[in-house]
């Protein structure tokens, strides 16, 4: 198997800052959606991704969850030290590929999805007020989409020195497509439409661009970020599950586009 990756972030049509950021530094991929004040959101999401990238020791699940806890501590300490970013926080949905195993560590309302055999599966739980109400059965998805407090989080990095991290593993196989995205994407595109776009047989970069464009066509009320990870079968692959050395895979992103970064377009 080989891995093909594409990632993009966009300020959207309404906001004047892009507080989202992503990381595409195989085997580690992540999205973060920052919040808080003037500069806070941007600093929070960047701090979280920089920290995860720096401290991650291996692609195992324990190392990934620990890196997310260290990222929480870094955001928390930074906002405690600096009045300009006091109270900032961020979501973080991070995955690490280890062979054909996907490790996921997640806090907040950004999302991870798996498209397999044409079916779209949400891998993560939203740590948000509306997410909890939906799990309790007191709110439908349609109601959640228009709820006035739909962006209120129940868990985020930077709020306290300790954090509970959802950490789990998903066995992958050739043909799987992973989407990591912020709520500016999942909130603007309904699941059925999201599935149809992801099912399109186009490559990861085209799908990524289509998702961003569609979120903006639907209003673009928030920053929008997507990372697509495709596991592509190669000639000579054993059809049985095989251990794959992902680390030797050719990076699909050009070198200057690897690593954490954020693109802000100069829309006013
Ligand atoms: Mn957002």
mmCIF file of N, CA, C and O in Angstrom, residues 168-236:
data_model
loop_
_atom_site.group_PDB
_atom_site.id
_atom_site.type_symbol
_atom_site.label_atom_id
_atom_site.label_comp_id
_atom_site.label_asym_id
_atom_site.label_seq_id
_atom_site.Cartn_x
_atom_site.Cartn_y
_atom_site.Cartn_z
ATOM 1 N N UNK A 168 -7.938 5.710 20.240
ATOM 2 C CA UNK A 168 -8.379 4.394 19.756
ATOM 3 C C UNK A 168 -7.687 4.069 18.441
ATOM 4 O O UNK A 168 -7.041 4.931 17.835
ATOM 5 N N UNK A 169 -7.823 2.810 18.036
ATOM 6 C CA UNK A 169 -7.155 2.332 16.822
ATOM 7 C C UNK A 169 -8.194 1.854 15.813
ATOM 8 O O UNK A 169 -9.228 1.331 16.181
ATOM 9 N N UNK A 170 -7.886 2.065 14.545
ATOM 10 C CA UNK A 170 -8.758 1.615 13.460
ATOM 11 C C UNK A 170 -7.883 0.839 12.463
ATOM 12 O O UNK A 170 -6.964 1.412 11.884
ATOM 13 N N UNK A 171 -8.147 -0.468 12.285
ATOM 14 C CA UNK A 171 -7.374 -1.205 11.282
ATOM 15 C C UNK A 171 -7.786 -0.779 9.871
ATOM 16 O O UNK A 171 -8.977 -0.763 9.563
ATOM 17 N N UNK A 172 -6.819 -0.431 9.067
ATOM 18 C CA UNK A 172 -7.124 0.066 7.714
ATOM 19 C C UNK A 172 -6.773 -0.979 6.672
ATOM 20 O O UNK A 172 -6.034 -1.919 6.933
ATOM 21 N N UNK A 173 -7.293 -0.777 5.467
ATOM 22 C CA UNK A 173 -6.914 -1.625 4.334
ATOM 23 C C UNK A 173 -6.879 -0.783 3.073
ATOM 24 O O UNK A 173 -7.378 0.353 3.046
ATOM 25 N N UNK A 174 -6.296 -1.345 2.029
ATOM 26 C CA UNK A 174 -6.172 -0.616 0.763
ATOM 27 C C UNK A 174 -7.552 -0.187 0.287
ATOM 28 O O UNK A 174 -8.528 -0.930 0.401
ATOM 29 N N UNK A 175 -7.622 1.019 -0.225
ATOM 30 C CA UNK A 175 -8.898 1.563 -0.696
ATOM 31 C C UNK A 175 -9.562 2.477 0.316
ATOM 32 O O UNK A 175 -10.484 3.221 -0.028
ATOM 33 N N UNK A 176 -9.111 2.418 1.570
ATOM 34 C CA UNK A 176 -9.699 3.288 2.591
ATOM 35 C C UNK A 176 -9.306 4.736 2.339
ATOM 36 O O UNK A 176 -8.198 5.031 1.885
ATOM 37 N N UNK A 177 -10.226 5.627 2.651
ATOM 38 C CA UNK A 177 -9.962 7.066 2.578
ATOM 39 C C UNK A 177 -10.328 7.671 3.925
ATOM 40 O O UNK A 177 -11.430 7.462 4.419
ATOM 41 N N UNK A 178 -9.380 8.397 4.516
ATOM 42 C CA UNK A 178 -9.608 9.061 5.807
ATOM 43 C C UNK A 178 -9.777 10.555 5.555
ATOM 44 O O UNK A 178 -9.035 11.151 4.766
ATOM 45 N N UNK A 179 -10.747 11.135 6.222
ATOM 46 C CA UNK A 179 -10.905 12.596 6.210
ATOM 47 C C UNK A 179 -10.774 13.110 7.627
ATOM 48 O O UNK A 179 -11.452 12.622 8.535
ATOM 49 N N UNK A 180 -9.893 14.074 7.831
ATOM 50 C CA UNK A 180 -9.877 14.857 9.074
ATOM 51 C C UNK A 180 -10.379 16.240 8.709
ATOM 52 O O UNK A 180 -9.962 16.805 7.690
ATOM 53 N N UNK A 181 -11.266 16.800 9.521
ATOM 54 C CA UNK A 181 -11.780 18.129 9.156
ATOM 55 C C UNK A 181 -12.210 18.897 10.399
ATOM 56 O O UNK A 181 -12.448 18.321 11.455
ATOM 57 N N UNK A 182 -12.305 20.207 10.236
ATOM 58 C CA UNK A 182 -12.825 21.042 11.305
ATOM 59 C C UNK A 182 -14.335 21.225 11.100
ATOM 60 O O UNK A 182 -14.892 20.852 10.061
ATOM 61 N N UNK A 183 -14.989 21.826 12.095
ATOM 62 C CA UNK A 183 -16.449 21.950 12.027
ATOM 63 C C UNK A 183 -16.899 22.917 10.934
ATOM 64 O O UNK A 183 -18.058 22.885 10.530
ATOM 65 N N UNK A 184 -15.973 23.742 10.430
ATOM 66 C CA UNK A 184 -16.307 24.602 9.297
ATOM 67 C C UNK A 184 -16.591 23.799 8.035
ATOM 68 O O UNK A 184 -17.227 24.297 7.102
ATOM 69 N N UNK A 185 -16.133 22.547 8.013
ATOM 70 C CA UNK A 185 -16.461 21.645 6.899
ATOM 71 C C UNK A 185 -17.680 20.788 7.239
ATOM 72 O O UNK A 185 -18.677 20.795 6.508
ATOM 73 N N UNK A 186 -17.605 20.070 8.363
ATOM 74 C CA UNK A 186 -18.697 19.146 8.700
ATOM 75 C C UNK A 186 -19.995 19.894 8.984
ATOM 76 O O UNK A 186 -21.078 19.344 8.778
ATOM 77 N N UNK A 187 -19.889 21.144 9.425
ATOM 78 C CA UNK A 187 -21.095 21.928 9.692
ATOM 79 C C UNK A 187 -21.721 22.528 8.448
ATOM 80 O O UNK A 187 -22.873 22.977 8.481
ATOM 81 N N UNK A 188 -20.970 22.560 7.355
ATOM 82 C CA UNK A 188 -21.460 23.206 6.131
ATOM 83 C C UNK A 188 -21.858 22.199 5.052
ATOM 84 O O UNK A 188 -22.447 22.569 4.049
ATOM 85 N N UNK A 189 -21.476 20.924 5.233
ATOM 86 C CA UNK A 189 -21.784 19.900 4.231
ATOM 87 C C UNK A 189 -22.437 18.725 4.948
ATOM 88 O O UNK A 189 -21.868 18.167 5.889
ATOM 89 N N UNK A 190 -23.637 18.361 4.523
ATOM 90 C CA UNK A 190 -24.340 17.260 5.179
ATOM 91 C C UNK A 190 -23.651 15.940 4.889
ATOM 92 O O UNK A 190 -22.997 15.773 3.865
ATOM 93 N N UNK A 191 -23.821 14.977 5.818
ATOM 94 C CA UNK A 191 -23.081 13.724 5.732
ATOM 95 C C UNK A 191 -23.270 13.002 4.402
ATOM 96 O O UNK A 191 -22.331 12.430 3.867
ATOM 97 N N UNK A 192 -24.503 13.011 3.886
ATOM 98 C CA UNK A 192 -24.761 12.271 2.642
ATOM 99 C C UNK A 192 -23.984 12.890 1.478
ATOM 100 O O UNK A 192 -23.388 12.197 0.657
ATOM 101 N N UNK A 193 -23.969 14.203 1.447
ATOM 102 C CA UNK A 193 -23.231 14.905 0.402
ATOM 103 C C UNK A 193 -21.709 14.718 0.594
ATOM 104 O O UNK A 193 -20.967 14.541 -0.359
ATOM 105 N N UNK A 194 -21.307 14.750 1.848
ATOM 106 C CA UNK A 194 -19.891 14.517 2.176
ATOM 107 C C UNK A 194 -19.457 13.146 1.650
ATOM 108 O O UNK A 194 -18.407 13.002 1.020
ATOM 109 N N UNK A 195 -20.302 12.150 1.892
ATOM 110 C CA UNK A 195 -19.997 10.798 1.405
ATOM 111 C C UNK A 195 -19.875 10.795 -0.122
ATOM 112 O O UNK A 195 -18.953 10.197 -0.675
ATOM 113 N N UNK A 196 -20.808 11.451 -0.794
ATOM 114 C CA UNK A 196 -20.786 11.436 -2.259
ATOM 115 C C UNK A 196 -19.522 12.097 -2.807
ATOM 116 O O UNK A 196 -18.945 11.628 -3.785
ATOM 117 N N UNK A 197 -19.101 13.194 -2.190
ATOM 118 C CA UNK A 197 -17.869 13.852 -2.654
ATOM 119 C C UNK A 197 -16.663 12.938 -2.406
ATOM 120 O O UNK A 197 -15.805 12.756 -3.269
ATOM 121 N N UNK A 198 -16.623 12.327 -1.216
ATOM 122 C CA UNK A 198 -15.484 11.462 -0.884
ATOM 123 C C UNK A 198 -15.451 10.207 -1.749
ATOM 124 O O UNK A 198 -14.392 9.656 -2.023
ATOM 125 N N UNK A 199 -16.643 9.751 -2.177
ATOM 126 C CA UNK A 199 -16.735 8.553 -3.029
ATOM 127 C C UNK A 199 -16.257 8.820 -4.446
ATOM 128 O O UNK A 199 -15.964 7.884 -5.187
ATOM 129 N N UNK A 200 -16.237 10.097 -4.841
ATOM 130 C CA UNK A 200 -15.789 10.432 -6.185
ATOM 131 C C UNK A 200 -14.418 9.826 -6.416
ATOM 132 O O UNK A 200 -13.577 9.829 -5.525
ATOM 133 N N UNK A 201 -14.191 9.314 -7.595
ATOM 134 C CA UNK A 201 -12.959 8.547 -7.819
ATOM 135 C C UNK A 201 -11.764 9.444 -8.081
ATOM 136 O O UNK A 201 -10.729 8.993 -8.552
ATOM 137 N N UNK A 202 -11.901 10.718 -7.832
ATOM 138 C CA UNK A 202 -10.782 11.632 -8.064
ATOM 139 C C UNK A 202 -9.751 11.495 -6.948
ATOM 140 O O UNK A 202 -10.023 10.932 -5.895
ATOM 141 N N UNK A 203 -8.568 12.010 -7.200
ATOM 142 C CA UNK A 203 -7.488 11.902 -6.235
ATOM 143 C C UNK A 203 -7.681 12.824 -5.043
ATOM 144 O O UNK A 203 -8.548 13.704 -5.038
ATOM 145 N N UNK A 204 -6.841 12.611 -4.033
ATOM 146 C CA UNK A 204 -6.959 13.353 -2.784
ATOM 147 C C UNK A 204 -6.928 14.877 -2.978
ATOM 148 O O UNK A 204 -7.747 15.586 -2.380
ATOM 149 N N UNK A 205 -6.038 15.435 -3.807
ATOM 150 C CA UNK A 205 -6.020 16.906 -3.932
ATOM 151 C C UNK A 205 -7.322 17.484 -4.499
ATOM 152 O O UNK A 205 -7.806 18.508 -4.018
ATOM 153 N N UNK A 206 -7.892 16.800 -5.499
ATOM 154 C CA UNK A 206 -9.138 17.288 -6.097
ATOM 155 C C UNK A 206 -10.282 17.209 -5.088
ATOM 156 O O UNK A 206 -11.104 18.126 -4.990
ATOM 157 N N UNK A 207 -10.336 16.112 -4.353
ATOM 158 C CA UNK A 207 -11.409 15.950 -3.367
ATOM 159 C C UNK A 207 -11.287 17.016 -2.283
ATOM 160 O O UNK A 207 -12.273 17.634 -1.867
ATOM 161 N N UNK A 208 -10.069 17.267 -1.855
ATOM 162 C CA UNK A 208 -9.812 18.283 -0.835
ATOM 163 C C UNK A 208 -10.299 19.658 -1.318
ATOM 164 O O UNK A 208 -11.014 20.371 -0.596
ATOM 165 N N UNK A 209 -9.947 19.999 -2.527
ATOM 166 C CA UNK A 209 -10.340 21.294 -3.081
ATOM 167 C C UNK A 209 -11.854 21.382 -3.237
ATOM 168 O O UNK A 209 -12.470 22.428 -2.968
ATOM 169 N N UNK A 210 -12.485 20.286 -3.649
ATOM 170 C CA UNK A 210 -13.941 20.263 -3.808
ATOM 171 C C UNK A 210 -14.639 20.494 -2.470
ATOM 172 O O UNK A 210 -15.625 21.238 -2.385
ATOM 173 N N UNK A 211 -14.122 19.860 -1.429
ATOM 174 C CA UNK A 211 -14.734 20.011 -0.099
ATOM 175 C C UNK A 211 -14.671 21.460 0.379
ATOM 176 O O UNK A 211 -15.658 22.010 0.884
ATOM 177 N N UNK A 212 -13.512 22.074 0.219
ATOM 178 C CA UNK A 212 -13.353 23.471 0.664
ATOM 179 C C UNK A 212 -14.283 24.379 -0.141
ATOM 180 O O UNK A 212 -14.967 25.248 0.408
ATOM 181 N N UNK A 213 -14.321 24.162 -1.458
ATOM 182 C CA UNK A 213 -15.161 25.000 -2.315
ATOM 183 C C UNK A 213 -16.635 24.841 -1.952
ATOM 184 O O UNK A 213 -17.382 25.823 -1.902
ATOM 185 N N UNK A 214 -17.043 23.607 -1.669
ATOM 186 C CA UNK A 214 -18.461 23.385 -1.361
ATOM 187 C C UNK A 214 -18.852 24.015 -0.014
ATOM 188 O O UNK A 214 -19.926 24.583 0.128
ATOM 189 N N UNK A 215 -17.950 23.944 0.963
ATOM 190 C CA UNK A 215 -18.234 24.589 2.260
ATOM 191 C C UNK A 215 -18.425 26.085 2.057
ATOM 192 O O UNK A 215 -19.309 26.701 2.660
ATOM 193 N N UNK A 216 -17.631 26.673 1.184
ATOM 194 C CA UNK A 216 -17.763 28.108 0.913
ATOM 195 C C UNK A 216 -19.017 28.413 0.099
ATOM 196 O O UNK A 216 -19.708 29.407 0.355
ATOM 197 N N UNK A 217 -19.334 27.548 -0.855
ATOM 198 C CA UNK A 217 -20.577 27.723 -1.622
ATOM 199 C C UNK A 217 -21.791 27.687 -0.697
ATOM 200 O O UNK A 217 -22.766 28.413 -0.898
ATOM 201 N N UNK A 218 -21.710 26.844 0.338
ATOM 202 C CA UNK A 218 -22.835 26.720 1.272
ATOM 203 C C UNK A 218 -22.848 27.825 2.327
ATOM 204 O O UNK A 218 -23.627 27.766 3.271
ATOM 205 N N UNK A 219 -21.985 28.803 2.206
ATOM 206 C CA UNK A 219 -22.010 29.932 3.131
ATOM 207 C C UNK A 219 -20.651 30.306 3.691
ATOM 208 O O UNK A 219 -20.406 31.455 3.999
ATOM 209 N N UNK A 220 -19.789 29.325 3.862
ATOM 210 C CA UNK A 220 -18.433 29.590 4.349
ATOM 211 C C UNK A 220 -18.395 30.406 5.624
ATOM 212 O O UNK A 220 -17.548 31.286 5.781
ATOM 213 N N UNK A 221 -19.298 30.077 6.568
ATOM 214 C CA UNK A 221 -19.421 30.920 7.758
ATOM 215 C C UNK A 221 -18.283 30.718 8.761
ATOM 216 O O UNK A 221 -18.158 31.474 9.714
ATOM 217 N N UNK A 222 -17.460 29.719 8.532
ATOM 218 C CA UNK A 222 -16.379 29.431 9.479
ATOM 219 C C UNK A 222 -15.120 29.114 8.669
ATOM 220 O O UNK A 222 -15.192 28.873 7.465
ATOM 221 N N UNK A 223 -13.983 29.127 9.329
ATOM 222 C CA UNK A 223 -12.760 28.614 8.714
ATOM 223 C C UNK A 223 -12.991 27.145 8.371
ATOM 224 O O UNK A 223 -13.708 26.447 9.074
ATOM 225 N N UNK A 224 -12.372 26.681 7.311
ATOM 226 C CA UNK A 224 -12.620 25.300 6.872
ATOM 227 C C UNK A 224 -11.297 24.609 6.539
ATOM 228 O O UNK A 224 -10.438 25.184 5.867
ATOM 229 N N UNK A 225 -11.150 23.390 7.059
ATOM 230 C CA UNK A 225 -9.887 22.663 6.910
ATOM 231 C C UNK A 225 -10.158 21.187 6.653
ATOM 232 O O UNK A 225 -11.037 20.599 7.295
ATOM 233 N N UNK A 226 -9.414 20.611 5.724
ATOM 234 C CA UNK A 226 -9.569 19.185 5.416
ATOM 235 C C UNK A 226 -8.203 18.557 5.175
ATOM 236 O O UNK A 226 -7.336 19.159 4.545
ATOM 237 N N UNK A 227 -8.027 17.352 5.694
ATOM 238 C CA UNK A 227 -6.876 16.521 5.365
ATOM 239 C C UNK A 227 -7.427 15.197 4.852
ATOM 240 O O UNK A 227 -8.273 14.584 5.512
ATOM 241 N N UNK A 228 -6.996 14.791 3.670
ATOM 242 C CA UNK A 228 -7.413 13.508 3.089
ATOM 243 C C UNK A 228 -6.204 12.577 3.079
ATOM 244 O O UNK A 228 -5.119 12.966 2.642
ATOM 245 N N UNK A 229 -6.413 11.359 3.568
ATOM 246 C CA UNK A 229 -5.359 10.342 3.546
ATOM 247 C C UNK A 229 -5.922 9.126 2.814
ATOM 248 O O UNK A 229 -6.872 8.501 3.286
ATOM 249 N N UNK A 230 -5.354 8.831 1.666
ATOM 250 C CA UNK A 230 -5.797 7.682 0.867
ATOM 251 C C UNK A 230 -4.802 6.539 1.008
ATOM 252 O O UNK A 230 -3.595 6.751 0.861
ATOM 253 N N UNK A 231 -5.309 5.346 1.277
ATOM 254 C CA UNK A 231 -4.463 4.150 1.260
ATOM 255 C C UNK A 231 -4.694 3.449 -0.071
ATOM 256 O O UNK A 231 -5.771 2.926 -0.316
ATOM 257 N N UNK A 232 -3.689 3.503 -0.905
ATOM 258 C CA UNK A 232 -3.840 3.070 -2.286
ATOM 259 C C UNK A 232 -3.143 1.732 -2.475
ATOM 260 O O UNK A 232 -1.983 1.567 -2.076
ATOM 261 N N UNK A 233 -3.864 0.789 -3.090
ATOM 262 C CA UNK A 233 -3.271 -0.526 -3.373
ATOM 263 C C UNK A 233 -2.193 -0.380 -4.438
ATOM 264 O O UNK A 233 -2.324 0.427 -5.355
ATOM 265 N N UNK A 234 -1.131 -1.136 -4.294
ATOM 266 C CA UNK A 234 -0.068 -1.129 -5.300
ATOM 267 C C UNK A 234 0.020 -2.513 -5.915
ATOM 268 O O UNK A 234 -0.304 -3.512 -5.273
ATOM 269 N N UNK A 235 0.499 -2.535 -7.143
ATOM 270 C CA UNK A 235 0.694 -3.813 -7.810
ATOM 271 C C UNK A 235 1.633 -4.663 -6.961
ATOM 272 O O UNK A 235 2.644 -4.173 -6.458
ATOM 273 N N UNK A 236 1.279 -5.927 -6.813
ATOM 274 C CA UNK A 236 2.127 -6.811 -6.018
ATOM 275 C C UNK A 236 1.734 -6.843 -4.551
ATOM 276 O O UNK A 236 2.290 -7.605 -3.782
#
